[in-house]
Amino acid sequence: LSRIEPFKRIDGLIIAFHQLIQKGYDLTLRIGGSCTEPRYQRYADEVALLVERLGLEGRVILDGYIADTPGWLRDIDIFVTNSSSEGLQVALLEAMATGCYCLAHAWDGVEEALPPDQIYISEGELIQKVEAYIGLDDKAQRQLQERMRSIAEEKFDIEDRARDVLQVVESVLIERTPVQ
């Protein structure tokens, strides 16, 4: 779920997915989002062509723009962010809050959102992490999904963050208010 741009490394994700298919896994890769900048249209076209070259039509679904993010995420088992860099990625937090099991490439700062065992460096590591998850029974998968929801609620609750910001502002005001 992202814009289709080179730094999102969607082509690498498709290649890793192809390797999983070659190993015999019956999977579908859904990519939500579109190319929003003309300068990246060639990359978006190459992503679509890569799907064809690898014979993955029907297994890789390019969903385009997603208007109902929570609804779309409810149909996702594993959410993967393969970006080379991000700020605080909203799509990742939404996926966690929805209860998707999440994996992320090791962009700077991702460790603030995900546990280390859900962060990878190479596509080979990504493949291993996907295989480990899909090899779990339903109960173990549900526990990991619940863990994602819990992390999102504990770390990224907007009301808690608003209180934190308010406390910082109040402490600065107190320090700067002259004593009379």
CSV table of C-alpha atoms in Angstrom, one decimal:
chain,number,residue,atom,x,y,z
A,1,LEU,CA,0.0,0.0,0.0
A,2,SER,CA,2.0,2.9,-1.3
A,3,ARG,CA,2.8,5.1,-4.2
A,4,ILE,CA,4.5,3.2,-7.0
A,5,GLU,CA,7.9,4.9,-6.9
A,6,PRO,CA,11.5,3.5,-7.2
A,7,PHE,CA,12.4,3.9,-3.5
A,8,LYS,CA,9.4,1.7,-2.5
A,9,ARG,CA,11.3,-1.2,-4.2
A,10,ILE,CA,8.2,-2.9,-5.4
A,11,ASP,CA,10.1,-4.7,-8.1
A,12,GLY,CA,12.3,-6.4,-5.4
A,13,LEU,CA,9.1,-7.4,-3.6
A,14,ILE,CA,7.7,-9.0,-6.7
A,15,ILE,CA,10.9,-10.9,-7.3
A,16,ALA,CA,10.9,-12.2,-3.7
A,17,PHE,CA,7.2,-13.2,-4.2
A,18,HIS,CA,8.1,-15.0,-7.4
A,19,GLN,CA,10.7,-17.0,-5.5
A,20,LEU,CA,8.1,-18.0,-3.0
A,21,ILE,CA,5.8,-19.1,-5.8
A,22,GLN,CA,8.7,-21.2,-7.3
A,23,LYS,CA,9.0,-22.9,-4.0
A,24,GLY,CA,5.4,-24.1,-4.3
A,25,TYR,CA,3.6,-21.7,-2.1
A,26,ASP,CA,0.0,-20.7,-3.2
A,27,LEU,CA,0.1,-17.0,-2.5
A,28,THR,CA,-1.3,-13.8,-3.9
A,29,LEU,CA,0.5,-10.4,-3.7
A,30,ARG,CA,-1.8,-7.4,-3.6
A,31,ILE,CA,-0.3,-4.0,-4.3
A,32,GLY,CA,-2.4,-1.0,-3.4
A,33,GLY,CA,-1.5,2.4,-4.8
A,34,SER,CA,-0.6,4.0,-8.0
A,35,CYS,CA,2.0,6.2,-9.6
A,36,THR,CA,1.2,9.8,-8.7
A,37,GLU,CA,4.2,11.5,-10.2
A,38,PRO,CA,4.9,11.5,-14.0
A,39,ARG,CA,8.6,11.2,-13.4
A,40,TYR,CA,8.0,7.7,-11.9
A,41,GLN,CA,5.6,6.5,-14.6
A,42,ARG,CA,8.4,4.5,-16.3
A,43,TYR,CA,9.1,2.6,-13.1
A,44,ALA,CA,5.3,1.9,-12.6
A,45,ASP,CA,5.2,0.6,-16.2
A,46,GLU,CA,8.2,-1.6,-15.5
A,47,VAL,CA,6.6,-3.0,-12.4
A,48,ALA,CA,3.6,-4.1,-14.4
A,49,LEU,CA,5.8,-5.5,-17.1
A,50,LEU,CA,7.8,-7.5,-14.5
A,51,VAL,CA,4.6,-9.1,-13.4
A,52,GLU,CA,4.0,-10.2,-17.0
A,53,ARG,CA,7.6,-11.3,-17.6
A,54,LEU,CA,7.5,-13.6,-14.5
A,55,GLY,CA,4.1,-15.0,-15.5
A,56,LEU,CA,2.5,-13.7,-12.3
A,57,GLU,CA,-0.7,-12.3,-13.7
A,58,GLY,CA,-3.6,-13.3,-11.4
A,59,ARG,CA,-1.1,-13.8,-8.5
A,60,VAL,CA,0.1,-10.2,-8.4
A,61,ILE,CA,-2.9,-7.9,-8.3
A,62,LEU,CA,-2.3,-4.2,-8.8
A,63,ASP,CA,-5.3,-2.8,-7.0
A,64,GLY,CA,-4.6,0.9,-7.8
A,65,TYR,CA,-5.7,3.7,-5.5
A,66,ILE,CA,-7.3,2.4,-2.3
A,67,ALA,CA,-10.2,4.5,-1.0
A,68,ASP,CA,-11.1,2.2,1.9
A,69,THR,CA,-7.7,1.4,3.6
A,70,PRO,CA,-9.1,-0.5,6.6
A,71,GLY,CA,-11.3,-2.6,4.3
A,72,TRP,CA,-8.5,-3.4,2.0
A,73,LEU,CA,-6.2,-4.3,4.9
A,74,ARG,CA,-8.7,-6.7,6.4
A,75,ASP,CA,-8.1,-8.9,3.3
A,76,ILE,CA,-4.3,-8.9,3.9
A,77,ASP,CA,-2.6,-11.6,6.0
A,78,ILE,CA,1.0,-10.2,5.8
A,79,PHE,CA,1.8,-6.6,5.2
A,80,VAL,CA,5.2,-6.0,3.7
A,81,THR,CA,6.9,-2.6,3.4
A,82,ASN,CA,10.0,-3.0,1.2
A,83,SER,CA,10.9,0.7,1.0
A,84,SER,CA,14.5,1.8,1.2
A,85,SER,CA,13.5,4.8,3.4
A,86,GLU,CA,10.4,6.1,5.1
A,87,GLY,CA,9.4,8.7,7.7
A,88,LEU,CA,6.9,7.2,10.1
A,89,GLN,CA,5.0,5.1,7.6
A,90,VAL,CA,1.2,5.6,8.1
A,91,ALA,CA,0.3,2.5,6.0
A,92,LEU,CA,2.5,0.3,8.3
A,93,LEU,CA,0.7,1.7,11.4
A,94,GLU,CA,-2.7,1.2,9.8
A,95,ALA,CA,-1.8,-2.4,8.9
A,96,MET,CA,-0.6,-3.1,12.5
A,97,ALA,CA,-3.8,-1.6,13.9
A,98,THR,CA,-5.9,-3.7,11.6
A,99,GLY,CA,-4.0,-6.8,12.8
A,100,CYS,CA,-1.9,-7.7,9.8
A,101,TYR,CA,1.3,-9.4,10.5
A,102,CYS,CA,3.9,-6.9,9.3
A,103,LEU,CA,7.4,-7.2,7.9
A,104,ALA,CA,9.6,-4.3,6.9
A,105,HIS,CA,12.9,-3.7,5.1
A,106,ALA,CA,15.3,-2.1,7.5
A,107,TRP,CA,14.8,1.5,6.8
A,108,ASP,CA,16.0,3.9,9.4
A,109,GLY,CA,13.5,4.2,12.2
A,110,VAL,CA,11.4,1.1,11.5
A,111,GLU,CA,12.6,-0.4,14.7
A,112,GLU,CA,10.5,2.2,16.5
A,113,ALA,CA,7.4,0.4,15.1
A,114,LEU,CA,8.3,-3.2,14.7
A,115,PRO,CA,10.1,-5.8,16.8
A,116,PRO,CA,13.6,-6.8,15.4
A,117,ASP,CA,12.4,-10.2,14.3
A,118,GLN,CA,10.0,-8.6,11.8
A,119,ILE,CA,12.7,-6.5,10.1
A,120,TYR,CA,14.8,-7.8,7.2
A,121,ILE,CA,17.8,-6.6,5.2
A,122,SER,CA,17.7,-8.8,2.1
A,123,GLU,CA,14.9,-10.4,0.0
A,124,GLY,CA,16.3,-13.8,1.2
A,125,GLU,CA,15.6,-12.8,4.8
A,126,LEU,CA,12.1,-11.6,3.7
A,127,ILE,CA,11.4,-15.0,2.1
A,128,GLN,CA,12.5,-16.8,5.3
A,129,LYS,CA,10.3,-14.6,7.5
A,130,VAL,CA,7.3,-15.2,5.2
A,131,GLU,CA,7.9,-18.9,5.2
A,132,ALA,CA,8.2,-19.0,9.0
A,133,TYR,CA,4.9,-17.1,9.4
A,134,ILE,CA,2.9,-19.2,6.9
A,135,GLY,CA,4.3,-22.3,8.5
A,136,LEU,CA,2.7,-21.5,11.8
A,137,ASP,CA,-0.7,-22.8,12.8
A,138,ASP,CA,-3.7,-20.5,12.9
A,139,LYS,CA,-3.5,-19.9,16.7
A,140,ALA,CA,0.1,-18.8,16.5
A,141,GLN,CA,-0.6,-16.6,13.5
A,142,ARG,CA,-3.5,-14.9,15.4
A,143,GLN,CA,-1.3,-14.3,18.4
A,144,LEU,CA,1.3,-12.5,16.2
A,145,GLN,CA,-1.5,-10.5,14.6
A,146,GLU,CA,-2.8,-9.5,18.0
A,147,ARG,CA,0.8,-8.5,18.9
A,148,MET,CA,0.7,-6.1,16.0
A,149,ARG,CA,-2.6,-4.5,17.2
A,150,SER,CA,-1.2,-4.2,20.7
A,151,ILE,CA,2.0,-2.5,19.6
A,152,ALA,CA,0.0,0.0,17.5
A,153,GLU,CA,-2.3,0.7,20.4
A,154,GLU,CA,0.5,1.1,22.9
A,155,LYS,CA,3.0,3.1,20.9
A,156,PHE,CA,0.9,5.1,18.5
A,157,ASP,CA,-2.4,6.0,20.2
A,158,ILE,CA,-3.2,9.5,19.1
A,159,GLU,CA,-4.7,10.6,22.4
A,160,ASP,CA,-1.6,9.3,24.4
A,161,ARG,CA,0.7,11.1,21.9
A,162,ALA,CA,-1.4,14.3,22.2
A,163,ARG,CA,-1.1,14.2,26.0
A,164,ASP,CA,2.7,13.7,25.7
A,165,VAL,CA,3.0,16.7,23.4
A,166,LEU,CA,0.9,18.8,25.8
A,167,GLN,CA,3.1,17.8,28.7
A,168,VAL,CA,6.2,18.9,26.8
A,169,VAL,CA,4.7,22.2,25.9
A,170,GLU,CA,3.5,22.8,29.5
A,171,SER,CA,6.9,22.0,30.9
A,172,VAL,CA,8.6,24.4,28.5
A,173,LEU,CA,6.1,27.1,29.4
A,174,ILE,CA,6.7,26.6,33.1
A,175,GLU,CA,10.5,26.8,32.6
A,176,ARG,CA,10.2,30.0,30.7
A,177,THR,CA,7.6,31.7,32.9
A,178,PRO,CA,9.5,34.3,35.1
A,179,VAL,CA,9.0,33.9,38.8
A,180,GLN,CA,7.6,37.0,40.5
